[in-house]
Coordinates of C-alpha atoms in Angstrom, one line a residue:
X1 CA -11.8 3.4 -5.0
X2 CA -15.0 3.9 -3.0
X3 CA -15.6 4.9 0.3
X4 CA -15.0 3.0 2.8
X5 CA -19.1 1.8 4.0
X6 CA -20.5 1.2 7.2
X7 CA -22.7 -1.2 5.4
X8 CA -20.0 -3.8 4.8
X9 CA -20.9 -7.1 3.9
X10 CA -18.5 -9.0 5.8
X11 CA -17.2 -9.2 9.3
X12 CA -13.7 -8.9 9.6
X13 CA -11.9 -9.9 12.7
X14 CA -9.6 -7.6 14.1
X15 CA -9.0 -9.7 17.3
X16 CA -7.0 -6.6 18.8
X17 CA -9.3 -6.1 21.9
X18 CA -7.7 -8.5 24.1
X19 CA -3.9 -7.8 23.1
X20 CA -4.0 -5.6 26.3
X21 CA -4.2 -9.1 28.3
X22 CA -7.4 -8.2 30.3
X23 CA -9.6 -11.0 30.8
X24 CA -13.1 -9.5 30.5
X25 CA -12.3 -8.3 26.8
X26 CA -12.3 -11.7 25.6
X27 CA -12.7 -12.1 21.8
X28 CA -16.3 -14.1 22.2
X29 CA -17.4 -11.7 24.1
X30 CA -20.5 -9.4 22.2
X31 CA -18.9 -6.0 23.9
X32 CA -15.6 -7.4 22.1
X33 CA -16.9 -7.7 18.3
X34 CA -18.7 -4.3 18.6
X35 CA -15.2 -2.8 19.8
X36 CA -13.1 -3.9 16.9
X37 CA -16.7 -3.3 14.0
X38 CA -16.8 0.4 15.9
X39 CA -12.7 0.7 15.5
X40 CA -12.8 -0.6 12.2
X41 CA -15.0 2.1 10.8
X42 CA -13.5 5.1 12.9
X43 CA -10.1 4.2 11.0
X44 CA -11.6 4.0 8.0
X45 CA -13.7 7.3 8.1
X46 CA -17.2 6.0 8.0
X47 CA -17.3 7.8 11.4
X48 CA -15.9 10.8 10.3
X49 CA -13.5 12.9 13.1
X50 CA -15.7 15.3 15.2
X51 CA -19.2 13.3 14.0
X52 CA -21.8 13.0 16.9
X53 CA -22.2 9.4 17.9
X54 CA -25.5 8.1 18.8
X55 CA -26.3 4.8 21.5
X56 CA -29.0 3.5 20.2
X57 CA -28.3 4.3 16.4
X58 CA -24.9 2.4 16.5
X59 CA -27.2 -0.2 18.7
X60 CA -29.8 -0.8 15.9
X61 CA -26.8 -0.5 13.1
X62 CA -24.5 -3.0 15.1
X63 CA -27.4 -5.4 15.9
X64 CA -25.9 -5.5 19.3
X65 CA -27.6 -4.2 22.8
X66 CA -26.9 -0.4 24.5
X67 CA -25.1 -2.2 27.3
X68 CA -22.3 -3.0 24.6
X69 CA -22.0 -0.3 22.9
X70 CA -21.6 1.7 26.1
X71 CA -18.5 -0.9 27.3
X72 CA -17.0 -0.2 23.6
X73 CA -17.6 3.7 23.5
X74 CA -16.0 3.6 26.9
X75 CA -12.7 1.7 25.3
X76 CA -12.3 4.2 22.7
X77 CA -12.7 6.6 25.2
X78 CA -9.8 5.8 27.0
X79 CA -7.6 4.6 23.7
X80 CA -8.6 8.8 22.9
X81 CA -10.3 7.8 19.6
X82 CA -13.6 9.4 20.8
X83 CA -14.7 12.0 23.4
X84 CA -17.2 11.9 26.2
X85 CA -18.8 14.3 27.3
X86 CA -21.9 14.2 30.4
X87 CA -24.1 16.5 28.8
X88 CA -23.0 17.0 25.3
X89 CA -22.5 13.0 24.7
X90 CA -19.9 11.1 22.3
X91 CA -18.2 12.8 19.2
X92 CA -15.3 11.1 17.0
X93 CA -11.9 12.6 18.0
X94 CA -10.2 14.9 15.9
X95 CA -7.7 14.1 13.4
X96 CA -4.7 16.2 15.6
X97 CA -0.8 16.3 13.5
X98 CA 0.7 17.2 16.8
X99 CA -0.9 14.0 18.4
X100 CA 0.3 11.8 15.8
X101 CA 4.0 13.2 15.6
X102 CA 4.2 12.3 19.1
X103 CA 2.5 9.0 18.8
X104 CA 4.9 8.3 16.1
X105 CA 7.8 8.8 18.1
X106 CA 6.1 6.7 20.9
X107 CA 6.1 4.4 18.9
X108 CA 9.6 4.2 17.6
X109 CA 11.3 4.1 20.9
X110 CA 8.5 1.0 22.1
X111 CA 7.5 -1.1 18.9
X112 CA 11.0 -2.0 17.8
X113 CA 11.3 -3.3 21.4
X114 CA 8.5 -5.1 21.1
X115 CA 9.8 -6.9 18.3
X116 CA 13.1 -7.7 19.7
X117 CA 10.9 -8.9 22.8
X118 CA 8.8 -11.0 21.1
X119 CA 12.1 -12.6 18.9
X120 CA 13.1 -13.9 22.7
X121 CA 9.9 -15.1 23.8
X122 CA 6.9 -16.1 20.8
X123 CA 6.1 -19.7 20.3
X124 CA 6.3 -20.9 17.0
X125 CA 2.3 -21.1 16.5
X126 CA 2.6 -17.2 17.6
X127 CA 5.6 -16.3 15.3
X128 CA 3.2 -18.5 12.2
X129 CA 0.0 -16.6 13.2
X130 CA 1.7 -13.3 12.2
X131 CA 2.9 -14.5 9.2
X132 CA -0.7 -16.1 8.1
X133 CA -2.3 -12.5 8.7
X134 CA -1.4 -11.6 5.5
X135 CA -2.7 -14.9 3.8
X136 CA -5.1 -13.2 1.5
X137 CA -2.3 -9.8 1.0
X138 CA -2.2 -10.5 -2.8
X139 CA -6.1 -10.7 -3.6
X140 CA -6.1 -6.9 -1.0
X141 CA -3.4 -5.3 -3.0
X142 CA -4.9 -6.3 -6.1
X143 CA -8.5 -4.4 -5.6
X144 CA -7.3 -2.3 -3.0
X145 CA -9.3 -3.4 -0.3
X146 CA -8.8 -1.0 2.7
X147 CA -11.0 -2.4 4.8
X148 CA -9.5 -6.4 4.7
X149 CA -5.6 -4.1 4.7
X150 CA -6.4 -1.9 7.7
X151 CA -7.6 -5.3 9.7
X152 CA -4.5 -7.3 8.8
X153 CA -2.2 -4.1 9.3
X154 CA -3.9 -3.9 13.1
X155 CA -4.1 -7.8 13.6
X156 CA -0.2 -8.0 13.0
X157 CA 1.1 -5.4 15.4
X158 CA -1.7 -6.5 18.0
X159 CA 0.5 -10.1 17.8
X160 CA 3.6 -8.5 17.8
X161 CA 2.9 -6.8 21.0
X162 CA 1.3 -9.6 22.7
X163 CA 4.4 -12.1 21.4
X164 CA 6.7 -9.3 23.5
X165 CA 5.6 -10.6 27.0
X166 CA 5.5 -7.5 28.2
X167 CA 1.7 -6.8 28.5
X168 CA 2.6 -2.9 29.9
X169 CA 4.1 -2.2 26.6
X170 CA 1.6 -3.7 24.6
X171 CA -1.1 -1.6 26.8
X172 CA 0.2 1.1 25.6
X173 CA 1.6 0.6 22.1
X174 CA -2.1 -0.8 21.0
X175 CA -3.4 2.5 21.3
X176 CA -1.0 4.6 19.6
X177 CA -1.1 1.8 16.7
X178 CA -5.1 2.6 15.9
X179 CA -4.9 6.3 16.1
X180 CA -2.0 6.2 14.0
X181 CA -4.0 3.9 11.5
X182 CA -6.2 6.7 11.1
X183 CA -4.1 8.6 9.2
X184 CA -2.2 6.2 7.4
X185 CA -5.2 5.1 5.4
X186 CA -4.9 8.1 3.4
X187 CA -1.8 6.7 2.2
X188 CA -3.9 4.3 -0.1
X189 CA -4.7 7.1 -2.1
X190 CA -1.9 7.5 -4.8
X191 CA -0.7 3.7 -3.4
X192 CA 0.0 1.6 -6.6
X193 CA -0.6 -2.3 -6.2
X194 CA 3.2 -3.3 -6.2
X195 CA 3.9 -0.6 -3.2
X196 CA 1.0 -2.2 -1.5
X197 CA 3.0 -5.7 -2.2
X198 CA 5.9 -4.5 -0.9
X199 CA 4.3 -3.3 2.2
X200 CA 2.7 -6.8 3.2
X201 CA 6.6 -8.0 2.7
X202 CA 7.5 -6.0 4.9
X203 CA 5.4 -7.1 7.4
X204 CA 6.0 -10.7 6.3
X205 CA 10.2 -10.3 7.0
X206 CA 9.1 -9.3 10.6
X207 CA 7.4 -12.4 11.0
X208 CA 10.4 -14.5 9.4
X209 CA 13.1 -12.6 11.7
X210 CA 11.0 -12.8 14.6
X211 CA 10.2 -16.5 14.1
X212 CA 14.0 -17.3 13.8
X213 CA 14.8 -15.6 17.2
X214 CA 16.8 -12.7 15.7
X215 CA 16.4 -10.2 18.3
X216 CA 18.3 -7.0 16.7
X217 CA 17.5 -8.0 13.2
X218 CA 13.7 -8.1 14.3
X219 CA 14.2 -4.8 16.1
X220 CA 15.4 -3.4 12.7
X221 CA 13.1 -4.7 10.2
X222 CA 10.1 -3.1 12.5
X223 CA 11.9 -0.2 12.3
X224 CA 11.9 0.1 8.7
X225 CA 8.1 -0.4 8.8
X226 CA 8.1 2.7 10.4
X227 CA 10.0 4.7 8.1
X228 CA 13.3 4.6 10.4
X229 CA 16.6 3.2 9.1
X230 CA 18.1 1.5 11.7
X231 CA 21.1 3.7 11.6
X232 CA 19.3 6.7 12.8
X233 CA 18.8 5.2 15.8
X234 CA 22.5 4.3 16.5
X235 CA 24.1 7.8 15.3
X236 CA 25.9 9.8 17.7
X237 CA 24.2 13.0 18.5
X238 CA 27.0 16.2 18.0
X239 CA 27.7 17.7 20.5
X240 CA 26.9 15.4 23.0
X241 CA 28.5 14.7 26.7

């Protein structure tokens, strides 16, 4: 499979920038689409970890102006995906194991929540959007397209976390979703077409159970996209008071 290009000829829409609820990251807005194109290719590695990142060059590459770069560098800074510095200027943020364990287990305690949240409170056009995300699934697995994969796999849990009602969760669970992302792309590797198939199933159960208002069963199948059986989450610690 080739490497993921900056030089991609499509847009793909991410529409993860305003899951956090705030009002001046609206998805029209030009700071908005260079947010989710910079995110994109910092998941993917065409902005490699601990690469220097240049204003004007992602201005010119972008086709966008300084101003709206800055606003999107200034995001990632905060989400952790890339470091500012005052005299040193902007790098991509390492690739840390530590971080991710602990993002991971973040997001096990939260995301399952989010579900069982959003089983109680999405509309029916919500509960249909995150089933539609993976529309085109089939025609991704089949040539392995990690770019059109990664933006369905972020679009989908961006909707989940906004169908929650909770906005405070979903500030927080956006974040650990796209630095976890960054790692899971290398799972695509040794990924064989039918696992990829199986994935997007998964993801399209959560969308079912959420849509029929099943709280605990939605709580569980997000679990098992995370690699937990629901079990382990209900065993009795030994030894405990």
């Amino acid at each position: 499979m080739a490497s993921p290009s900056l030089n991609a000829a499509r847009t793909l829409v991410l529409d993860v920038a305003n899951s956090s609820g705030l009002e001046d990251w609206s998805p029209d807005l030009q700071k908005t689409k260079v947010y989710e194109r910079i995110l994109l290719d910092l998941i993917l590695g065409a902005l490699p970890a601990g690469s220097r990142l240049d204003e004007q060059s992602l201005a010119a590459h972008y086709d966008t102006g300084l101003a709206g770069v800055r606003d999107a560098l200034g995001r990632l800074a905060l989400e952790g995906l890339v470091i500012r510095r005052a005299r040193s200027g902007t790098t991509v943020a390492p690739l840390d194991l530590v971080e991710l364990r602990q993002g991971d287990e973040a997001r096990v305690l939260i995301e399952p929540h989010c579900a069982s949240l959003a089983a109680k409170h999405a509309s029916k056009a919500e509960a249909q959007a995150m089933y539609e995300v993976f529309a085109e699934g089939e025609a991704a697995a089949r040539t392995c397209d990690l770019p059109a994969l990664v933006a369905m796999d972020l679009r989908f849990h961006a909707l989940v976390a906004r169908a929650s009602g909770n906005l405070a969760l979903a500030r927080i669970l956006i974040p650990l979703q796209h630095k976890a992302a960054r790692f899971w792309v290398f799972s695509f590797n040794g990924a064989t077409e039918q696992e990829l198939l199986d994935e997007i199933e998964e993801h399209r159960l959560v969308a079912r159970v959420i849509a029929g208002g099943d709280a605990e069963a939605s709580r569980n199948a997000m679990l098992r996209i995370l690699n937990v059986q629901p079990e382990a989450q209900t065993r009795p610690h030994v030894g405990a008071a």
